[in-house]
Short mmCIF file of C-alpha atoms and ligand atoms in Angstrom, two decimals:
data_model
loop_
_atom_site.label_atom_id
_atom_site.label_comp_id
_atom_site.label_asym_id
_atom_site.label_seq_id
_atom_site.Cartn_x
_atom_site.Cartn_y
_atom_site.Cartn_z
CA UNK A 1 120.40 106.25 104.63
CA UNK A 2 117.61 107.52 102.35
CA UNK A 3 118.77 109.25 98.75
CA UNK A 4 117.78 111.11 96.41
CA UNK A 5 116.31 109.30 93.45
CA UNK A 6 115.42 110.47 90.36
CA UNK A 7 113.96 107.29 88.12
CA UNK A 8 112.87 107.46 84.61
CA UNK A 9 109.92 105.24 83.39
CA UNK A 10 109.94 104.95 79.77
CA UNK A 11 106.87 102.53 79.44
CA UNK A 12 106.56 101.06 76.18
CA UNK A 13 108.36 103.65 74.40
CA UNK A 14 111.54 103.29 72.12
CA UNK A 15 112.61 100.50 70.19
CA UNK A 16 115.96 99.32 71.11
CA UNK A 17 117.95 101.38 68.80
CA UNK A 18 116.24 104.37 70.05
CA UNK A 19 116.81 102.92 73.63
CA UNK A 20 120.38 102.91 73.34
CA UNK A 21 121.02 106.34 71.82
CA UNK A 22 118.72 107.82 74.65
CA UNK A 23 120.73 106.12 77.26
CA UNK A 24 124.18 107.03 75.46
CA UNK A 25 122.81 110.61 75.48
CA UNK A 26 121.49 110.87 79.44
CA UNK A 27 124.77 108.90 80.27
CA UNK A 28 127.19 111.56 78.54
CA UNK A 29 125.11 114.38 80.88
CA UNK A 30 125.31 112.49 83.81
CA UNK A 31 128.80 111.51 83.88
CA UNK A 32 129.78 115.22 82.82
CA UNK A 33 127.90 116.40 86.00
CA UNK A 34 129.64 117.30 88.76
CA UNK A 35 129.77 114.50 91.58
CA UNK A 36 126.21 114.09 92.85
CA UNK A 37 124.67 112.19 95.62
CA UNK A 38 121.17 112.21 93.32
CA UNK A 39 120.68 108.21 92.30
CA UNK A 40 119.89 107.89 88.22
CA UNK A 41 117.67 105.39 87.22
CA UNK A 42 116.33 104.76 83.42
CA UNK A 43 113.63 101.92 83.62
CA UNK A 44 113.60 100.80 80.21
CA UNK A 45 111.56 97.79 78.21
CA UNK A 46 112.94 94.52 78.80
CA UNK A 47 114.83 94.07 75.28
CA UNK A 48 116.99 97.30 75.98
CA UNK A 49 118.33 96.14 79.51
CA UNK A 50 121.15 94.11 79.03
CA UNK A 51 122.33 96.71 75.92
CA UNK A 52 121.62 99.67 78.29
CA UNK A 53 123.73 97.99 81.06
CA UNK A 54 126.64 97.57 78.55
CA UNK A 55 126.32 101.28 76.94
CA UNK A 56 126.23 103.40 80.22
CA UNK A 57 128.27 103.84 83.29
CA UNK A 58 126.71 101.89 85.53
CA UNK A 59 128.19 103.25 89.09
CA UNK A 60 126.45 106.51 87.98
CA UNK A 61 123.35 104.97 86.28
CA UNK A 62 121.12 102.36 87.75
CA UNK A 63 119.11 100.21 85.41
CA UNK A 64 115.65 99.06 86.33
CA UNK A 65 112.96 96.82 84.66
CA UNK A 66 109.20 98.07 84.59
CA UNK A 67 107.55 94.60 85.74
CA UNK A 68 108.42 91.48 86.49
CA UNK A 69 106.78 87.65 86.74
CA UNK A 70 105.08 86.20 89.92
CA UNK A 71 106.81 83.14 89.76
CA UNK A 72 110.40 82.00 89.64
CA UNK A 73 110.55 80.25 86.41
CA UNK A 74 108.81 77.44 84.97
CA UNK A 75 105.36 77.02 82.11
CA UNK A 76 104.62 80.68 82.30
CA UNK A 77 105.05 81.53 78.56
CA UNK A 78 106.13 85.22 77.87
CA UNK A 79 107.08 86.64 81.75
CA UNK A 80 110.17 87.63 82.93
CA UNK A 81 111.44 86.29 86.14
CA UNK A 82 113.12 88.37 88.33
CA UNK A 83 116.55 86.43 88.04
CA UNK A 84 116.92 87.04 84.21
CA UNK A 85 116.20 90.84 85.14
CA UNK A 86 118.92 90.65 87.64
CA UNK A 87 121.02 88.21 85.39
CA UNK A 88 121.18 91.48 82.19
CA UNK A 89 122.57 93.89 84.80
CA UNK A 90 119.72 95.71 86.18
CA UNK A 91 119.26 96.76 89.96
CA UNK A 92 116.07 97.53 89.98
CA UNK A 93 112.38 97.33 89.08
CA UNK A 94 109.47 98.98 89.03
CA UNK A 95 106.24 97.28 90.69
CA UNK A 96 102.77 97.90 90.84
CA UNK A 97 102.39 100.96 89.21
CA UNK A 98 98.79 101.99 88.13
CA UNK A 99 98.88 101.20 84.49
CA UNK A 100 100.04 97.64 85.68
CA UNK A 101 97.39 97.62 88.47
CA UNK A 102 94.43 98.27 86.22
CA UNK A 103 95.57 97.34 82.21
CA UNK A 104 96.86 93.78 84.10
CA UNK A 105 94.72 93.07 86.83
CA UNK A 106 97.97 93.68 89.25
CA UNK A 107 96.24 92.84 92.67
CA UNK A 108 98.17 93.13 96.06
CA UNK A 109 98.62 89.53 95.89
CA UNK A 110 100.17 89.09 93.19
CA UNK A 111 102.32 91.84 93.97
CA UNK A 112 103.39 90.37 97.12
CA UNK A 113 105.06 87.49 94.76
CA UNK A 114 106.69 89.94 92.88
CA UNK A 115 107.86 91.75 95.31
CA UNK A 116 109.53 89.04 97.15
CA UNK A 117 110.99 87.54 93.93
CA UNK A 118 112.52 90.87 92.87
CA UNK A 119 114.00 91.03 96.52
CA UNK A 120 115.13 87.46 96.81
CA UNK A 121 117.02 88.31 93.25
CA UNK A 122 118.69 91.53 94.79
CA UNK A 123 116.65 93.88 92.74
CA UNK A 124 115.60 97.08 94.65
CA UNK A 125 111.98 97.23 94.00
CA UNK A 126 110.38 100.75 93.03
CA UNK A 127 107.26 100.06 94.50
CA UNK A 128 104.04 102.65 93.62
CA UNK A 129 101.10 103.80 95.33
CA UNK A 130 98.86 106.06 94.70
CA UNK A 131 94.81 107.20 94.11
CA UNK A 132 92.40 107.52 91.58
CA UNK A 133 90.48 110.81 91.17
CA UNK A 134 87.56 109.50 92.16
CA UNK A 135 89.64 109.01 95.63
CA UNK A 136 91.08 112.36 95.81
CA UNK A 137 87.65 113.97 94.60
CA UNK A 138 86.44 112.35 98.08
CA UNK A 139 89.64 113.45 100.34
CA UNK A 140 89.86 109.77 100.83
CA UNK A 141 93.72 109.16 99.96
CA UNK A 142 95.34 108.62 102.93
CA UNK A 143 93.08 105.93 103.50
CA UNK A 144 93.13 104.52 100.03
CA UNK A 145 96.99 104.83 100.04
CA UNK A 146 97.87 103.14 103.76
CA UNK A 147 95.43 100.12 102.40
CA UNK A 148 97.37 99.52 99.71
CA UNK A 149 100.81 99.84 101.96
CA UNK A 150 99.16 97.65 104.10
CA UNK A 151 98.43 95.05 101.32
CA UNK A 152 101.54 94.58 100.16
CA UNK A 153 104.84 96.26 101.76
CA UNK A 154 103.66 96.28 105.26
CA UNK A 155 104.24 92.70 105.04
CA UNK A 156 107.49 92.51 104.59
CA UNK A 157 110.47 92.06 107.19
CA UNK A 158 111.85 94.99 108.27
CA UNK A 159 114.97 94.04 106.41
CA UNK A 160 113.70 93.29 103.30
CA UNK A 161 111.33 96.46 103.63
CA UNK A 162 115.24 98.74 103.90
CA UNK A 163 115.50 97.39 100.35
CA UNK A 164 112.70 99.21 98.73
CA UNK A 165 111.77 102.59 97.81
CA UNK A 166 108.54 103.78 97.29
CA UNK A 167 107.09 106.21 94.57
CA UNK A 168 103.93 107.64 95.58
CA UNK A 169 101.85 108.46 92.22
CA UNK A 170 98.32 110.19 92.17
CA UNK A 171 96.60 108.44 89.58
CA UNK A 172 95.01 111.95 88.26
CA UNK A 173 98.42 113.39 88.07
CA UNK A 174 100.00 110.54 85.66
CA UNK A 175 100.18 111.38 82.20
CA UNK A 176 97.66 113.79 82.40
CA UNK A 177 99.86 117.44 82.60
CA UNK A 178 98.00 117.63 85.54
CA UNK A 179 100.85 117.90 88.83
CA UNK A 180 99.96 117.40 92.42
CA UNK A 181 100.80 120.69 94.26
CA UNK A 182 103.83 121.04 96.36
CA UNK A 183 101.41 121.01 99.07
CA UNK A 184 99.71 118.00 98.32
CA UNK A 185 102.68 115.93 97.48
CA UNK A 186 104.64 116.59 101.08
CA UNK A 187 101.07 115.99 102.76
CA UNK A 188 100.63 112.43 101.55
CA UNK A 189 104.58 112.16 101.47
CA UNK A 190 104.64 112.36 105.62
CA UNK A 191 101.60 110.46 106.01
CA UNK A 192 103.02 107.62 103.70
CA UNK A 193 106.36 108.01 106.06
CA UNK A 194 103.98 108.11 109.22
CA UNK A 195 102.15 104.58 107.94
CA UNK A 196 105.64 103.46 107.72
CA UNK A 197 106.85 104.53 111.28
CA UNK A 198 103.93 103.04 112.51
CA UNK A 199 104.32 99.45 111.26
CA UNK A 200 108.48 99.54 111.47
CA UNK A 201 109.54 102.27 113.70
CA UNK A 202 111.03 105.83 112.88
CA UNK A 203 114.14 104.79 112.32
CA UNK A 204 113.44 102.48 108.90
CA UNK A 205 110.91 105.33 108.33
CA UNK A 206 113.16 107.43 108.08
CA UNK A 207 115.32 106.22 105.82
CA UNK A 208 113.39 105.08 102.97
CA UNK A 209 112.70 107.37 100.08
CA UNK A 210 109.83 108.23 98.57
CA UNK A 211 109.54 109.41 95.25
CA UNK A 212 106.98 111.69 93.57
CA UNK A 213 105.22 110.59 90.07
CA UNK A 214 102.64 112.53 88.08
CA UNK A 215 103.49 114.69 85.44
CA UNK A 216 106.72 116.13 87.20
CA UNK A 217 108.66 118.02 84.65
CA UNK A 218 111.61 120.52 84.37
CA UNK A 219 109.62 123.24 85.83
CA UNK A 220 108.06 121.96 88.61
CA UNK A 221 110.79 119.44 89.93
CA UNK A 222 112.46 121.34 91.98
CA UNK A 223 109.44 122.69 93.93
CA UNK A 224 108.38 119.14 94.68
CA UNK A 225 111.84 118.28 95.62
CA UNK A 226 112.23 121.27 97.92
CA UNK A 227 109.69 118.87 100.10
CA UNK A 228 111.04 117.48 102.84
CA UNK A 229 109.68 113.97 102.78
CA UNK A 230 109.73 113.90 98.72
CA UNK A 231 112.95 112.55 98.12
CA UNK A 232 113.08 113.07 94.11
CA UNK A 233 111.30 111.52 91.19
CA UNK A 234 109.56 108.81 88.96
CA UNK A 235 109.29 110.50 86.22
CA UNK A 236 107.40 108.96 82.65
CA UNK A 237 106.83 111.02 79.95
CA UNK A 238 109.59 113.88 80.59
CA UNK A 239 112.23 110.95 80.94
CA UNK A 240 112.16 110.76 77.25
CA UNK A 241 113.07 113.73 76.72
CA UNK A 242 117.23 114.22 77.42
CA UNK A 243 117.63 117.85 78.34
CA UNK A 244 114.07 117.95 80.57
CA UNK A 245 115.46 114.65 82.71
CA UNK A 246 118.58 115.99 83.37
CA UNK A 247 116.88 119.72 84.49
CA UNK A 248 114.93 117.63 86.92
CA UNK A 249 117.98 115.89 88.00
CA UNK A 250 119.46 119.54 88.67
CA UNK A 251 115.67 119.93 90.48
CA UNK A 252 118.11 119.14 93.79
C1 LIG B 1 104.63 107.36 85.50
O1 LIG B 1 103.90 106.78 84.74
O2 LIG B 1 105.31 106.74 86.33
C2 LIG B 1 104.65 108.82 85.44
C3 LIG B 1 105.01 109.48 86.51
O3 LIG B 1 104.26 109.39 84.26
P1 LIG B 1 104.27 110.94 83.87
O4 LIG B 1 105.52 111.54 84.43
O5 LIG B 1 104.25 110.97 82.37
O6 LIG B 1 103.05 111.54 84.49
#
């Protein structure tokens, strides 16, 4: 069935210390909270995980990873396979989001690996898509975005494809203050789910969620949200910042 997500994305912010207390603090919130169907996610660096597993309640707060190695194991000095991500206690990880895509050459290739690894090691990938705004500048996204679908998800088996969920992230809109409208976001939202239908069928289309990413904060989650194909958040900068995560949590 799809849910509600709201994932934070701390990049490479906090050390661990700092890690911990912000995870203490978003846990205390979240377990105060009244009984939610909304799915927390904090995707911390890969020092904090297995600490962040241990210091929050983890049937109310999933832990992800932001990346994770193409290959299994073996020479690849510095990566982090997908099994030692799994093996701290995290569910999930985030793949192929921009910064990735273009500081790290990410292609779709290569993300295909990952993607398979991270699903082979029970991880839910958080798998993002989204245009430059060069791309949007031309009306051009929908095309930009299905490519990239096409690329990489489209590939997979429909059962391995129920154990994703996407975040769809305008490029222009990360980091930048600069949000896509309401508007825009359920636009690309039911195209995205339309791509999907078309390749597995309405019912898996149906059911995955899509989040929105771009400079969604405490004010303008809960318009976004209101969306019927945006099915909550990946949210970077705000996710810092305790009391603004939780109000978009509330956005619901
Ligand atoms: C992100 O990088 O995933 C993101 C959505 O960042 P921000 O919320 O800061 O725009």
């Amino acid at each position: 069935m799809r849910k509600k997500i709201v994932a934070g994305n701390w990049k490479c912010n906090t050390n661990l210390q700092e890690g911990i207390e912000l995870a203490k603090k978003v846990n205390t919130l979240v377990t105060s909270m009244a009984a939610t169907d909304v799915v927390v996610v904090l995707g911390t660096p890969f020092t904090h995980l297995a600490k962040i597993v241990e210091s929050v309640n983890t049937a109310r707060i999933g832990i992800a990873a932001q990346n994770c190695a193409a290959e299994a194991k073996g020479a690849f000095t510095g990566e982090i396979s997908a099994e030692m991500i799994k093996s701290t206690g995290a569910d999930y990880v985030i793949l192929g989001h921009s910064e990735r895509r273009e500081y790290y050459a990410e292609t779709s290739e290569v993300l295909n690996r990952k993607i398979s690894l991270a699903i082979e090691n029970g991880l839910t990938p958080i798998y993002c898509c989204g245009e430059p705004l060069r791309i949007r500048e031309t009306g051009t996204q929908n095309a930009f975005v299905k490519n990239q679908l096409e690329e990489t998800i489209c590939n997979l088996s429909p059962d391995d494809f129920r154990k994703l969920i996407i975040a769809y992230e305008p490029i222009w809109a990360i980091g930048t203050g600069k949000t896509a409208t309401s508007e825009q976001a359920q636009e690309i939202h039911a195209f995205i789910r339309s791509v999907i239908a078309e390749k597995f069928g309405n019912e898996i289309a149906e059911d995955v969620s899509i989040l929105y990413g771009g400079s969604c904060n405490a004010k303008n989650a809960k318009e976004l949200f209101a969306n019927k194909d945006v099915d909550g958040g990946l949210i970077g900068g705000a996710s810092l910042k305790v009391e603004d995560f939780i109000q978009i949590i509330n956005g619901f």
